[in-house]
Short mmCIF file of C-alpha atoms in Angstrom, two decimals:
data_model
loop_
_atom_site.label_atom_id
_atom_site.label_comp_id
_atom_site.label_asym_id
_atom_site.label_seq_id
_atom_site.Cartn_x
_atom_site.Cartn_y
_atom_site.Cartn_z
CA MET A 1 53.56 62.15 72.03
CA GLU A 2 56.56 60.94 69.21
CA GLU A 3 56.78 64.70 68.52
CA GLU A 4 57.22 65.62 72.21
CA GLU A 5 59.70 63.24 72.74
CA GLU A 6 61.66 63.96 69.55
CA ARG A 7 61.81 67.63 70.96
CA MET A 8 63.08 66.66 74.00
CA GLN A 9 65.78 64.85 72.51
CA ASN A 10 66.83 67.95 70.48
CA LEU A 11 66.71 70.14 73.46
CA ARG A 12 68.98 67.30 75.42
CA SER A 13 71.60 67.04 72.80
CA LYS A 14 71.40 70.94 72.21
CA ALA A 15 71.78 71.97 75.58
CA THR A 16 74.63 69.18 76.33
CA GLU A 17 76.44 70.48 73.31
CA LEU A 18 76.34 74.15 74.53
CA LEU A 19 77.82 72.93 77.57
CA LEU A 20 80.59 71.21 76.13
CA ARG A 21 81.23 74.45 74.06
CA LYS A 22 81.43 76.36 77.23
CA GLU A 23 78.29 78.64 76.51
CA PHE A 24 76.98 78.38 79.84
CA LYS A 25 74.27 80.97 79.77
CA ASP A 26 72.18 79.34 76.69
CA SER A 27 73.24 75.73 78.18
CA ILE A 28 71.18 76.71 81.35
CA LYS A 29 68.46 78.05 79.05
CA THR A 30 67.89 75.22 77.44
CA TYR A 31 68.34 72.96 79.90
CA THR A 32 65.53 74.83 81.84
CA GLU A 33 63.38 74.09 79.02
CA TYR A 34 64.28 70.31 78.80
CA ILE A 35 63.68 70.03 82.38
CA SER A 36 60.19 72.06 82.28
CA LEU A 37 59.29 69.28 79.75
CA CYS A 38 60.62 66.76 81.86
CA HIS A 39 58.22 67.61 84.85
CA ASN A 40 55.49 67.64 82.82
CA GLN A 41 56.01 64.17 81.28
CA ILE A 42 56.53 62.95 84.83
CA SER A 43 53.38 64.20 85.95
CA ASN A 44 51.50 62.66 82.94
CA THR A 45 53.37 59.27 83.37
CA HIS A 46 52.04 59.16 86.95
CA LYS A 47 48.60 59.24 85.60
CA ASN A 48 49.06 56.86 83.08
CA LEU A 49 51.07 54.70 85.88
CA ASP A 50 53.62 53.68 82.90
CA SER A 51 56.51 52.98 85.40
CA ASN A 52 59.28 51.93 82.40
CA ASN A 53 58.58 55.91 81.24
CA LEU A 54 58.53 57.48 84.66
CA SER A 55 62.12 55.42 85.42
CA LYS A 56 63.61 56.81 82.05
CA LEU A 57 62.27 60.30 82.62
CA LYS A 58 63.84 60.28 85.90
CA LYS A 59 67.20 59.26 85.05
CA SER A 60 67.05 61.79 82.22
CA LEU A 61 65.64 64.37 84.52
CA CYS A 62 68.51 63.87 87.01
CA LEU A 63 71.28 64.07 84.73
CA ALA A 64 69.90 67.25 83.08
CA LEU A 65 69.62 68.99 86.52
CA CYS A 66 73.20 67.93 87.32
CA ASN A 67 74.53 69.20 84.06
CA ARG A 68 72.64 72.65 84.62
CA ALA A 69 74.17 72.65 87.77
CA GLU A 70 77.65 72.14 86.20
CA ALA A 71 76.71 75.19 84.32
CA HIS A 72 75.74 77.20 87.13
CA LEU A 73 78.84 76.42 89.03
CA ASN A 74 81.06 77.56 85.91
CA LEU A 75 79.34 81.10 86.09
CA GLN A 76 80.03 81.05 90.01
CA GLU A 77 76.23 80.83 90.36
CA PHE A 78 77.03 78.52 93.49
CA PRO A 79 73.21 78.80 95.05
CA GLN A 80 71.50 77.74 91.85
CA ALA A 81 73.91 74.83 90.95
CA LEU A 82 73.36 73.71 94.56
CA LYS A 83 69.73 73.72 94.36
CA ASP A 84 70.05 71.79 90.98
CA CYS A 85 72.22 69.27 92.60
CA ASN A 86 70.12 68.64 95.61
CA GLU A 87 66.84 67.93 93.30
CA ALA A 88 69.09 65.60 91.17
CA SER A 89 70.03 63.90 94.57
CA GLU A 90 66.39 63.36 95.50
CA ILE A 91 65.80 61.53 92.45
CA GLU A 92 69.23 59.35 92.63
CA ASN A 93 71.05 60.01 95.94
CA THR A 94 74.40 58.04 94.33
CA HIS A 95 74.56 59.22 91.25
CA PHE A 96 78.08 59.53 90.85
CA LYS A 97 78.22 63.03 88.48
CA THR A 98 75.79 64.74 91.22
CA LEU A 99 77.61 64.05 93.99
CA LEU A 100 81.01 65.07 91.99
CA CYS A 101 79.46 68.36 90.83
CA LYS A 102 77.61 68.85 94.49
CA GLY A 103 81.26 68.59 96.13
CA LYS A 104 82.97 70.84 93.47
CA ILE A 105 80.29 73.64 94.18
CA LEU A 106 81.00 72.83 98.21
CA LEU A 107 84.64 73.34 97.75
CA SER A 108 84.00 76.65 96.07
CA LEU A 109 81.97 77.69 98.93
CA ASN A 110 85.10 76.74 101.00
CA GLN A 111 82.63 74.10 102.85
CA TYR A 112 85.50 71.57 102.90
CA GLY A 113 83.96 68.68 105.39
CA LEU A 114 80.86 68.67 103.48
CA ALA A 115 82.65 68.69 100.21
CA LEU A 116 84.66 65.65 101.28
CA ASP A 117 81.76 63.94 102.40
CA CYS A 118 80.30 64.13 98.57
CA PHE A 119 83.53 63.05 97.12
CA LYS A 120 84.04 60.04 99.33
CA GLN A 121 80.68 58.75 98.28
CA ALA A 122 81.10 59.38 94.93
CA SER A 123 84.33 57.13 95.54
CA LEU A 124 82.27 54.31 96.27
CA ASP A 125 81.09 53.79 93.04
CA THR A 126 83.15 51.01 91.51
CA ASN A 127 81.94 51.83 87.97
CA GLU A 128 83.55 55.07 87.57
CA PHE A 129 86.91 54.09 87.42
CA GLU A 130 87.78 56.14 84.35
CA ASN A 131 87.35 59.01 86.79
CA SER A 132 89.13 57.89 89.91
CA GLU A 133 92.19 59.99 89.25
CA THR A 134 90.10 63.10 89.04
CA LEU A 135 87.90 62.37 92.35
CA ASN A 136 91.43 61.13 94.03
CA GLY A 137 92.33 64.74 93.05
CA TYR A 138 89.52 66.32 94.82
CA LEU A 139 89.44 63.78 97.53
CA GLU A 140 93.32 65.24 98.44
CA LYS A 141 92.49 68.76 98.17
CA CYS A 142 89.67 68.46 100.37
CA LYS A 143 91.55 66.97 103.31
CA LYS A 144 94.41 69.20 102.76
CA LEU A 145 91.99 72.27 102.90
CA GLU A 146 89.71 71.05 105.70
CA PHE A 147 92.82 70.34 108.00
CA LEU A 148 94.27 74.05 107.27
CA SER A 149 90.81 75.62 107.53
CA ARG A 150 90.51 73.29 111.07
CA THR A 151 94.11 74.16 112.33
CA GLY A 152 95.36 77.41 110.71
CA ALA A 153 98.92 74.95 109.97
CA PHE A 154 99.44 77.07 106.94
CA ASP A 155 103.11 76.73 105.49
CA ILE A 156 103.99 79.23 102.66
CA SER A 157 107.84 78.51 103.04
CA ASP A 158 108.67 77.47 99.70
CA TRP A 159 106.81 80.45 97.69
CA VAL A 160 108.61 82.91 100.24
CA LEU A 161 112.00 81.41 99.56
CA ASN A 162 111.18 81.58 96.10
CA LYS A 163 110.77 85.49 96.43
CA PHE A 164 106.95 85.26 96.01
CA GLN A 165 107.45 84.28 92.38
CA GLY A 166 105.14 81.47 90.49
CA LYS A 167 101.82 80.18 91.62
CA SER A 168 100.82 81.36 94.95
CA PRO A 169 100.00 78.53 97.51
CA GLU A 170 96.43 77.16 97.98
CA LEU A 171 95.12 78.42 100.76
CA ALA A 172 91.78 77.71 103.12
CA GLU A 173 89.52 79.97 105.23
CA TYR A 174 90.48 80.25 108.68
CA ILE A 175 88.86 82.28 111.37
CA GLY A 176 91.42 82.20 114.48
CA PRO A 177 90.67 83.20 118.07
CA ILE A 178 89.33 86.29 117.11
CA GLU A 179 85.63 88.15 117.74
CA ILE A 180 83.58 90.90 116.58
CA LYS A 181 83.19 93.56 119.38
CA LYS A 182 82.37 97.37 119.64
CA SER A 183 85.50 99.54 119.09
CA GLU A 184 86.86 102.69 121.19
CA ILE A 185 88.23 103.51 117.79
CA SER A 186 85.29 103.20 115.41
CA GLY A 187 82.31 101.46 115.03
CA ARG A 188 83.15 97.80 115.52
CA GLY A 189 86.37 95.80 115.42
CA LEU A 190 88.04 92.32 115.72
CA PHE A 191 89.59 91.35 119.00
CA VAL A 192 91.65 88.59 120.22
CA THR A 193 90.24 86.21 122.59
CA LYS A 194 93.31 84.92 124.07
CA ASN A 195 97.13 86.08 124.23
CA VAL A 196 98.67 85.41 121.07
CA ASP A 197 102.69 85.40 120.42
CA CYS A 198 104.19 87.13 117.59
CA GLY A 199 103.73 85.83 114.39
CA SER A 200 100.40 83.90 115.31
CA LEU A 201 98.05 83.70 112.27
CA LEU A 202 94.63 85.28 112.90
CA LEU A 203 93.01 85.35 109.88
CA VAL A 204 93.06 83.84 106.32
CA THR A 205 90.01 85.20 103.92
CA LYS A 206 89.57 85.37 100.20
CA ALA A 207 88.58 88.38 98.51
CA VAL A 208 85.06 88.77 97.26
CA ALA A 209 86.36 90.29 94.38
CA ILE A 210 89.79 91.88 93.22
CA GLU A 211 90.79 94.17 90.58
CA ARG A 212 94.27 94.55 89.18
CA ALA A 213 95.99 96.68 86.53
CA ILE A 214 99.29 97.81 85.59
CA VAL A 215 99.36 101.46 86.16
CA PRO A 216 102.92 102.66 85.08
CA GLU A 217 104.22 105.40 87.68
CA CYS A 218 106.02 107.24 84.75
CA ILE A 219 102.89 107.94 83.00
CA PHE A 220 101.14 111.63 83.22
CA GLN A 221 98.69 112.05 86.31
CA ASP A 222 95.80 112.63 84.32
CA SER A 223 96.52 109.53 82.57
CA LYS A 224 97.03 107.48 85.83
CA GLU A 225 93.78 108.83 87.20
CA GLN A 226 92.16 107.75 84.35
CA ALA A 227 93.48 104.05 84.68
CA GLN A 228 92.54 103.99 88.46
CA LEU A 229 89.26 105.16 87.72
CA GLY A 230 88.90 102.47 84.98
CA MET A 231 90.00 99.86 87.68
CA TRP A 232 87.90 101.10 90.35
CA LYS A 233 84.56 100.70 87.94
CA SER A 234 85.70 97.22 86.77
CA PHE A 235 86.03 96.67 90.75
CA ILE A 236 82.49 97.77 91.53
CA GLU A 237 81.01 95.48 88.60
CA LYS A 238 82.77 92.80 89.84
CA ILE A 239 81.29 93.41 93.34
CA VAL A 240 77.64 93.90 92.16
CA GLU A 241 78.03 90.57 90.32
CA SER A 242 79.04 88.64 93.26
CA ALA A 243 76.14 90.22 95.37
CA LYS A 244 73.47 89.51 92.71
CA LYS A 245 74.86 85.65 92.55
CA CYS A 246 74.68 85.15 96.13
CA ASN A 247 72.65 86.17 99.37
CA ARG A 248 75.26 85.48 101.70
CA THR A 249 77.60 87.74 100.53
CA ARG A 250 75.53 90.56 99.75
CA ASP A 251 74.16 90.36 103.39
CA LEU A 252 77.56 90.21 104.73
CA ILE A 253 78.61 93.17 102.40
CA CYS A 254 75.61 95.31 103.73
CA LYS A 255 76.76 94.37 107.24
CA LEU A 256 79.82 96.39 106.50
CA SER A 257 80.41 100.16 107.58
CA THR A 258 79.10 102.92 105.25
CA GLY A 259 81.15 105.44 106.96
CA GLU A 260 77.97 107.36 108.79
CA ASN A 261 76.42 106.71 112.36
CA GLU A 262 79.20 103.88 113.13
CA ASP A 263 77.77 103.43 116.80
CA ASP A 264 74.16 102.43 115.09
CA PHE A 265 75.66 99.54 113.24
CA GLU A 266 74.97 96.04 115.25
CA VAL A 267 77.89 93.91 116.08
CA PRO A 268 77.44 90.69 114.04
CA ASP A 269 78.42 87.53 115.21
CA ILE A 270 81.63 86.08 113.95
CA ASP A 271 80.11 83.04 112.97
CA LEU A 272 78.11 84.51 110.03
CA PHE A 273 81.64 85.22 108.40
CA ARG A 274 82.17 81.09 108.34
CA PRO A 275 81.53 79.65 105.12
CA GLU A 276 79.37 76.68 107.03
CA VAL A 277 76.96 79.02 107.40
CA GLU A 278 73.79 77.96 105.31
CA ASP A 279 72.00 80.27 103.17
CA SER A 280 68.80 80.48 104.79
CA ASN A 281 70.86 82.72 107.60
CA PHE A 282 70.94 85.74 104.96
CA LEU A 283 68.49 88.08 103.64
CA ASP A 284 67.09 87.99 99.98
CA GLU A 285 67.30 91.85 99.43
CA LYS A 286 67.85 94.32 96.61
CA ILE A 287 71.11 95.94 96.25
CA ASP A 288 71.26 99.65 97.46
CA MET A 289 73.98 101.05 95.04
CA LYS A 290 74.34 104.40 97.00
CA LYS A 291 75.18 102.35 100.28
CA LEU A 292 77.30 99.77 98.48
CA LEU A 293 79.71 102.01 97.05
CA ASN A 294 79.76 103.98 100.41
CA ILE A 295 80.62 100.42 101.78
CA LEU A 296 83.40 99.95 99.14
CA ASP A 297 84.64 103.29 99.49
CA VAL A 298 85.19 102.86 103.39
CA ASN A 299 86.18 99.30 103.14
CA SER A 300 88.13 98.30 100.26
CA LEU A 301 91.86 97.53 100.45
CA VAL A 302 94.40 98.22 98.14
CA GLU A 303 97.44 96.10 97.58
CA GLU A 304 100.16 98.41 98.76
CA LEU A 305 103.53 99.30 96.90
CA ILE A 306 105.77 98.73 99.95
CA SER A 307 103.95 95.09 100.19
CA SER A 308 104.32 94.78 96.25
CA LYS A 309 108.04 95.50 96.22
CA VAL A 310 108.69 93.18 99.40
CA GLU A 311 106.27 90.16 97.57
CA GLY A 312 108.75 90.38 94.49
CA LYS A 313 105.62 91.73 92.38
CA ASN A 314 105.97 94.43 90.03
CA SER A 315 105.93 97.69 91.22
CA ASP A 316 103.59 99.08 88.40
CA VAL A 317 100.75 96.70 89.43
CA HIS A 318 98.30 98.10 91.68
CA GLY A 319 95.27 95.99 92.93
CA ILE A 320 92.05 96.82 94.87
CA GLY A 321 89.69 93.82 96.65
CA LEU A 322 87.18 93.52 99.20
CA TRP A 323 88.03 91.04 102.01
CA LEU A 324 84.77 91.01 104.64
CA LEU A 325 86.07 90.13 107.89
CA ALA A 326 89.67 91.72 107.59
CA SER A 327 87.88 95.06 106.40
CA LEU A 328 86.51 94.97 110.12
CA ILE A 329 90.13 95.71 111.33
CA ASN A 330 90.62 99.42 112.50
CA HIS A 331 93.72 101.50 111.80
CA SER A 332 96.40 102.76 113.96
CA CYS A 333 99.82 103.99 113.44
CA ASP A 334 101.30 101.90 116.24
CA PRO A 335 99.56 98.51 114.86
CA ASN A 336 99.86 94.86 116.16
CA VAL A 337 98.95 92.94 113.14
CA ARG A 338 100.43 92.82 109.35
CA ARG A 339 98.65 91.98 106.33
CA SER A 340 100.19 89.58 103.66
CA HIS A 341 98.48 89.28 100.19
CA VAL A 342 98.76 85.54 98.78
CA GLY A 343 97.10 85.33 95.44
CA ASP A 344 93.31 86.50 96.09
CA HIS A 345 93.37 85.78 99.68
CA VAL A 346 94.99 88.09 102.68
CA MET A 347 96.56 86.50 105.64
CA ILE A 348 96.40 88.36 108.87
CA HIS A 349 99.07 87.81 111.41
CA ALA A 350 100.50 89.19 114.75
CA SER A 351 103.25 91.57 114.29
CA ARG A 352 104.22 91.28 117.84
CA ASP A 353 102.47 90.14 121.26
CA ILE A 354 99.08 90.86 121.66
CA LYS A 355 96.80 90.29 124.93
CA ALA A 356 93.54 88.95 125.34
CA GLY A 357 90.82 91.43 124.73
CA GLU A 358 93.11 93.70 122.80
CA GLU A 359 91.86 95.16 119.60
CA LEU A 360 93.75 94.12 116.61
CA THR A 361 94.87 97.17 114.27
CA LEU A 362 96.57 97.38 111.00
CA ALA A 363 98.25 100.46 109.57
CA TYR A 364 96.30 101.78 106.50
CA PHE A 365 99.52 103.43 105.56
CA ASP A 366 103.44 103.51 106.04
CA VAL A 367 103.89 103.55 109.55
CA PHE A 368 107.65 105.05 108.86
CA SER A 369 105.79 108.24 107.73
CA SER A 370 106.00 111.45 109.52
CA TYR A 371 103.23 112.58 111.62
CA ARG A 372 102.25 115.26 109.23
CA SER A 373 102.16 112.85 106.52
CA ARG A 374 100.09 110.59 108.38
CA GLU A 375 97.85 113.26 109.36
CA GLU A 376 97.33 114.42 105.77
CA LYS A 377 96.67 110.61 104.59
CA ALA A 378 94.14 109.72 107.26
CA LYS A 379 92.16 112.92 106.18
CA ASN A 380 92.12 111.44 102.64
CA TRP A 381 90.90 108.49 104.17
CA GLY A 382 88.26 110.84 105.83
CA PHE A 383 88.98 109.99 109.55
CA ILE A 384 91.29 111.69 112.09
CA CYS A 385 93.60 109.02 113.58
CA LYS A 386 93.51 109.39 117.52
CA CYS A 387 95.96 106.71 118.49
CA LYS A 388 98.55 107.15 120.99
CA ARG A 389 101.40 107.14 119.13
CA CYS A 390 99.34 110.45 117.14
CA LYS A 391 98.76 111.98 120.72
CA VAL A 392 102.26 111.67 121.52
CA GLU A 393 103.52 112.87 118.02
CA ASN A 394 101.12 115.70 117.97
CA GLY A 395 102.49 117.48 121.19
CA VAL A 396 106.12 117.21 120.21
CA CYS A 397 105.98 117.88 116.57
CA SER A 398 104.66 121.82 117.04
CA LYS A 399 107.94 122.23 118.29
CA GLN A 400 109.66 124.81 116.12
CA GLU A 401 113.03 122.27 116.45
CA MET A 402 110.99 119.48 115.14
CA MET A 403 110.06 121.07 112.13
CA GLU A 404 113.37 121.81 111.42
CA PHE A 405 114.33 118.18 111.68
CA GLU A 406 111.76 117.31 109.09
CA MET A 407 113.12 119.77 106.49
CA PHE A 408 116.45 118.43 106.90
CA VAL A 409 115.38 114.71 105.99
CA GLY A 410 116.51 114.33 102.52
CA LYS A 411 118.56 117.16 101.86
CA GLY A 412 121.70 115.79 101.96
CA VAL A 413 122.82 116.82 105.51
CA ASP A 414 124.35 114.73 107.64
CA MET A 415 122.10 112.28 108.81
CA GLY A 416 124.08 111.15 112.17
CA GLY A 417 123.86 114.77 112.93
CA VAL A 418 120.17 114.79 112.81
CA VAL A 419 119.96 111.27 114.66
CA TYR A 420 122.08 113.03 117.51
CA ARG A 421 120.06 116.13 117.72
CA LEU A 422 116.58 114.47 117.60
CA GLU A 423 117.74 111.93 120.48
CA GLU A 424 118.64 115.08 122.39
CA GLY A 425 115.56 117.05 121.75
CA MET A 426 113.77 113.74 123.24
CA ARG A 427 115.79 113.69 126.18
CA ARG A 428 115.07 117.66 127.03
CA TRP A 429 111.31 117.17 125.79
CA MET A 430 111.05 114.29 128.48
CA VAL A 431 109.82 111.98 125.89
CA ARG A 432 110.03 108.52 127.59
CA GLY A 433 109.43 104.69 126.88
CA LYS A 434 107.28 104.02 123.94
CA GLY A 435 107.39 107.83 122.73
CA LYS A 436 110.99 107.55 121.64
CA GLY A 437 109.85 104.53 119.76
CA TYR A 438 107.24 106.35 117.97
CA LEU A 439 109.69 109.22 116.86
CA ARG A 440 112.15 107.13 115.79
CA ALA A 441 109.50 105.02 113.58
CA SER A 442 108.68 108.57 111.89
CA PHE A 443 112.58 109.28 111.44
CA TRP A 444 113.14 105.66 110.33
CA LYS A 445 114.60 106.48 107.07
CA VAL A 446 117.22 108.81 108.77
CA TYR A 447 118.29 106.18 111.57
CA SER A 448 118.69 103.19 108.77
CA GLU A 449 120.68 105.44 106.81
CA VAL A 450 122.90 106.05 109.85
CA TYR A 451 123.08 102.40 110.74
CA GLU A 452 123.72 101.09 107.43
CA SER A 453 126.94 103.45 106.94
CA GLU A 454 130.08 102.35 108.56
CA ARG A 455 131.36 105.93 108.01
CA LEU A 456 128.49 107.56 109.55
CA ILE A 457 128.68 104.87 112.57
CA ARG A 458 132.66 105.55 113.15
CA LYS A 459 131.80 109.34 113.23
CA TRP A 460 128.25 109.23 115.60
CA GLY A 461 128.59 105.65 117.27
CA SER A 462 129.78 107.11 120.66
CA LYS A 463 126.92 109.93 120.53
CA ILE A 464 123.88 107.94 119.45
CA PRO A 465 122.01 104.80 120.71
CA ILE A 466 123.35 101.23 119.55
CA MET A 467 121.13 99.98 116.53
CA GLU A 468 119.83 97.09 118.71
CA SER A 469 118.47 99.76 121.32
CA VAL A 470 116.56 101.31 118.43
CA VAL A 471 115.15 98.59 116.62
CA ASP A 472 113.75 97.20 119.82
CA SER A 473 112.06 100.61 120.41
CA VAL A 474 110.87 100.67 116.96
CA VAL A 475 109.37 97.43 116.87
CA ASP A 476 107.69 97.76 120.23
CA ALA A 477 106.16 100.98 118.68
CA VAL A 478 104.84 99.75 115.22
CA GLY A 479 105.69 96.14 115.17
CA SER A 480 107.53 94.24 112.62
CA ASP A 481 108.89 95.56 109.08
CA GLU A 482 110.80 94.26 106.59
CA ARG A 483 113.13 97.82 106.92
CA ILE A 484 114.01 96.91 110.34
CA VAL A 485 114.68 93.61 109.69
CA LYS A 486 116.97 94.32 107.00
CA VAL A 487 118.86 96.81 109.21
CA LEU A 488 119.10 94.51 111.92
CA MET A 489 120.50 91.87 109.56
CA ARG A 490 122.69 93.86 107.78
CA GLY A 491 124.31 94.82 111.27
CA LEU A 492 124.46 90.92 112.19
CA LYS A 493 126.27 90.64 109.08
CA ARG A 494 129.09 93.17 109.42
CA LYS A 495 129.47 91.73 112.96
CA GLU A 496 129.84 88.26 111.85
CA ASN A 497 131.07 86.47 114.95
CA GLY A 498 129.99 89.38 117.44
CA GLY A 499 129.65 88.41 121.06
CA ASN A 500 126.07 89.01 120.66
CA GLY A 501 125.32 87.09 117.36
CA ILE A 502 123.35 84.43 119.04
CA LEU A 503 121.20 86.63 120.64
CA GLU A 504 120.50 88.95 117.77
CA MET A 505 119.84 86.18 115.63
CA GLU A 506 116.95 84.80 118.00
CA LYS A 507 115.70 88.50 117.94
CA ALA A 508 115.84 88.65 114.13
CA MET A 509 114.15 85.25 114.25
CA LYS A 510 111.12 86.65 116.19
CA LEU A 511 110.73 89.64 114.01
CA GLY A 512 110.80 87.52 110.96
CA ARG A 513 107.80 85.67 112.52
CA GLY A 514 106.28 89.20 112.92
CA LEU A 515 106.96 90.09 109.34
CA TYR A 516 105.81 86.51 107.67
CA GLY A 517 104.04 84.96 110.44
CA LYS A 518 104.83 81.47 112.08
CA ILE A 519 103.63 79.81 108.85
CA MET A 520 107.28 79.14 107.70
CA LYS A 521 110.04 76.61 108.71
CA LYS A 522 112.53 77.47 110.78
CA GLN A 523 115.36 77.09 108.57
CA THR A 524 113.50 79.03 105.41
CA LEU A 525 113.29 81.60 107.34
CA ARG A 526 116.70 82.11 108.51
CA THR A 527 117.45 81.68 104.71
CA VAL A 528 115.08 84.54 103.66
CA LEU A 529 116.29 86.84 106.59
CA PHE A 530 119.82 86.58 105.30
CA GLN A 531 118.62 87.13 101.45
CA LEU A 532 117.00 90.37 103.36
CA ALA A 533 120.51 91.38 104.41
CA ASN A 534 122.09 91.16 100.32
#
């Protein structure tokens, strides 16, 4: 009996030492051996009715389970960690370390309300004064994230004002007024359940996994492709690791499109994507690697170069990630939502007003690309875009004159003349309404060059539409974009105290909300808009 106790003591000491040294896998292995011996001892103690030994063993077992949970937590093995905490709570439901550990696990799982309950219960232990500062930190963090998750009242003003430098803001999971339905575009999609204004926040979610790397633009193509292949390999490994650790993650990934038989996929309830849903709602299945690779090929999102430039990041930094619910948003060349990357989270907000029942759409590539360029990019993605914009431009772009316009871009010709000929062409081709906005967006580079040149405005100003009219039509066609806002703000700056300054500023503020969302203070947004004009 003494040998058994000595062995258990040695195991407990070794496991604790390994935990302190952050050798978590070995610590788990040693604690598992110790916990098994504890269970055996407790079983024997019950037979011998030794209540003193029974009480000691149960306390030791409770602490061992809590420490093993801590090790699992550090390895992001959340289901196993939660299971250990629950077992420890059955032994002592007010155990401070267990409540603290369980709160941290639930916080990592974005279950803010349940985590808050754990931290509140732990705070009732008056004997843990030395840990009160740590506990209060978790309590405040939990309250903040629970509020954000419930209300969507995010504010990233300071970060944006600082040109996206420094530590990114702390965000919570948030699902706004959206639902999953069958889509006429492709398979399933996200739809708004009520009218939403430009800038309204619709979704905030953290990536299952994300991989970033520095891939210099100046390196040879072969080296660049090799670096990107290395990124893709590391990304897949991260996804597989996450899927192995959590039934919920694995099951939700498997609900995403493989790019085949889109109409056969079930339409999952959006509530399944809420963090509070219990693990018992998800299947414990093996990972089908072929299916997983197809899913990642179709649903992974790239942090685009344009976003990187706008958000002040190194343009050589490339990233790829998987955001579960966001990946259900289908493509359109006249999108109504915009995505912003904040740390490992993606925020989706309306880039223009959206009516109830309307499907959310994102541009998978640059909305200011020409029709032929977008057509080629869509083929590379493995689909043919059938959005309204592509249908309109397909009919117009087959004209010989339009092909000539495309050849002029970037050839050093007078861009004012190109804009004039394009506007005249649209008049002859009977292009009306949104159609004008679509074509102007495809040639935005030309329009912006003209409207930002005082020389060209003096020369062509009386023969081409005013800048404000073109901006309105392009925003109506493709939503807000920093390049549109930049032209508008520079025009506003040139006019200074012009007669329509107030109205134009109101228009710029609305475009700014479409650009950054309604999650910024008004004064901050004004400052940021004027920064764009510089």
